[in-house]
Amino acid sequence: MMLFHRLQSVIAATLKIDPAALGPQSSSEDFPAQWDSMGQVNLIMALEDAFGLFIEPEDFGALKSVAAIDAYLRQAGVTA
Amino acid sequence: MALAPQVSERLLAIGDRQTLAREALVQSSTLSLADLRALAAHAATLTTEPTPVRMAFVHTYTSELLQPWLEGAGALLGLAPLTYHAAYGVLHGEAQPGSALAEHRPDITVLMLQREDLHPALQRPLAALDEAAAGQLRAEVLAQLQQLVAAFRSQPVGHLVLTLLPPMAGPALGSYEPQAEHSESRFWARLLDDLGQWLRQNVPASTYLDLAELVGDIGRRRAFDRRHWLTARYPFSAEASFEFAMRLLGLAQLLKTPRAKVLVLDADNTLWGGVVGEDGVDGIALGPDYPGNAYLAFQRRLLDFQQRGFILAMCSKNNVADVDEVLATHPHQLLKAEHFVARRVNWEPKPDNLVALAQELGLGLDSFIFVDDSDHECAAVRARLPQVEVVQVPKRPHEVPGCLDQVARLEVLSLTAEDRAKTHMYQAEQQRRQLLGAGQAAGGEFQHLQRLGMRMSVQLDAHKHVARLAQLTQKTNQFNLTTRRYDEHQIAAFVASAQWLVLDFSLADVFGDSGIVGLAMVDLASPQAARLDTFLMSCRVIGRCAEDAFMHTVLCAVQRRGFGVLHASFRPTAKNDLVQGLLPRLGFQPDGRADGDYLRDLANSPPQLADGFPIQIDWADRAEPVPTMKIPPQ
């Protein structure tokens, strides 16, 4: 759950979404006004900042839900 | 990257918004968007009411991703940006009357262009072109830019900011580029030089914001992120996004909030290291070696700000003799007595000294930037004079030379002859006051003013003065009847219009020339009566009967155009008490319609020279040349 909370706070702060509205099942489709293609670029930058990653452009498009990002981070070795 | 937790904590504990904005810039290399959001939220708690600024973006690469950075930068600078982003790639369509951009009524319109958009040939290497072909292409590219800029300038789009995205790749010819006979670097250097000169001479209210300088400042490899460029047409890294946004909002701040005019400098541990009263003139750190070279570099930088038109004053708790000795005799002291328009070297509280300096210079405290190393003095000035921007000089000497480089208000939108000569003008004013002070006892006011040998030069519809005249409407608060603010674009329109008279004057005397210090604008649209829209004068020439002489020329000019009546009004503000009684004193009668509305009946009481003023007027009114008038005192 620690990872989810960190993720929740990064997504909320970057996209200006209420953290309480972000659950483990949330995706970009739930926030069309904030999590649009522009928001996605900002989110990629923020995820790199927060988790010390370098994300390949090929992966940009897949990271559009909390679950997908969670899985990506775990695969990249981020655990908490 | 993101701010280290201890840095973030330190920034969030800063209690002064302007300091927070400067410190955020110092940390820009690791500032993430989330960090900026947190700093912006903190800045909002330190701002009573952010100043709205309407911005429009015309772009051929993604500008929308700059938006969150613009909002954050705005919060740090006390501004609330209201932005409009044109559709991607739409240029000329937005430079039309009634376009969505025009409807947005922007204060600033930013053109974010790529070089390659300007000409198809720019997609290919330029080094292959010979001199003639490169010259031809340069002319075509310049013409294309000029056409675009002119199209926007002809619409009410506010201040126009032109940017060109610098190349993401290094020089085409690598290390050999500077020596090559033909190169892209030379092509662009020459083109941008031509463009800059053309903008200055022909396009009022315009700025070429040099992104190459920004990229050089942070480094090309750090400024761009090719992943976002190639996937989303957005070139900038987080760091470059923040720097770009801060520069744009910094320009907005110059347009929308009171201008800075004066740098008030402490002496000990600011102009030099150490305390002259204790260490002695020979013991202070100032010279070729560390840490003295840091202070020398800072003094050198201060001269740059003076060249931009900011004046320097000193406020130091010291014995006068010690400071005088450093200024006069220290072999490495760069700033001499003549570089300061005023000095307060005493043991009085610094806020009191600043108030006295403001009075002496005839400037508002909101035009002051106070620079001091002491926690105590900085806190005292912030507490007593919140309108003064306070910059605390860093304790570490190597940070001193650049400590004013993050002050957005030390940028300028134009540089007039008056700006460059400002220090000299203030010094002449001090000599003038001494002479007049000595004359007070000897004779009447008129007689001692005569000693100045004043000559007023009046110009009508002077296109060359547009930048200065706009600056005067923006900056003049006290001697200003109506306090109507106009930008260069609007002034240029008045100058060009046959329905407006735009008169300005400069005043010379035995001590020097004031530069352009007064403006009157008369609306002639109604054939029944002319209307005095603007009548203002810089504080520098108050108390010398210049208003009498200038109003006389205005009345003569209006009368000669066949008008029998000139309407005028006094619009009170918090700062223009000085001119409350001006119109009646200059022969205007209340017009009985509203408080503050006056008229001058030119038919029955034509402008008279009987009262006289100790000023010789030279003017060239092309409508009807009038011989030089010399009004002998009674």
Short mmCIF file of C-alpha atoms in Angstrom, two decimals, chain A residues 13-16 38 41-42 44-45 48-49 54-55 57 60, chain B residues 1 32-33 37 62 64-65 68 71 227-228 231-232 234 236:
data_model
loop_
_atom_site.label_atom_id
_atom_site.label_comp_id
_atom_site.label_asym_id
_atom_site.label_seq_id
_atom_site.Cartn_x
_atom_site.Cartn_y
_atom_site.Cartn_z
CA ALA A 13 -0.23 16.86 -7.21
CA THR A 14 0.73 16.76 -10.90
CA LEU A 15 -2.75 16.61 -12.40
CA LYS A 16 -4.43 18.69 -9.71
CA MET A 38 -0.98 17.11 -21.87
CA VAL A 41 3.37 14.32 -20.44
CA ASN A 42 3.49 16.14 -17.11
CA ILE A 44 5.60 11.08 -17.06
CA MET A 45 8.00 13.85 -15.99
CA GLU A 48 10.56 10.14 -13.32
CA ASP A 49 11.24 12.84 -10.73
CA PHE A 54 13.97 7.04 -17.03
CA ILE A 55 10.83 6.08 -18.90
CA PRO A 57 8.82 6.87 -25.00
CA PHE A 60 4.40 6.59 -22.34
CA MET B 1 14.57 15.26 -10.46
CA SER B 32 9.80 19.40 -10.42
CA LEU B 33 6.29 20.45 -11.33
CA ARG B 37 2.88 23.50 -7.21
CA THR B 62 3.12 22.61 -28.13
CA GLU B 64 -0.13 24.00 -23.61
CA LEU B 65 2.44 22.02 -21.63
CA PRO B 68 1.17 24.58 -15.33
CA GLU B 71 0.55 29.23 -13.33
CA ARG B 227 11.38 12.18 -25.84
CA HIS B 228 8.65 14.77 -25.31
CA THR B 231 6.20 12.25 -29.00
CA ALA B 232 4.34 15.43 -28.04
CA TYR B 234 7.13 19.77 -26.54
CA PHE B 236 11.58 21.64 -22.91
#
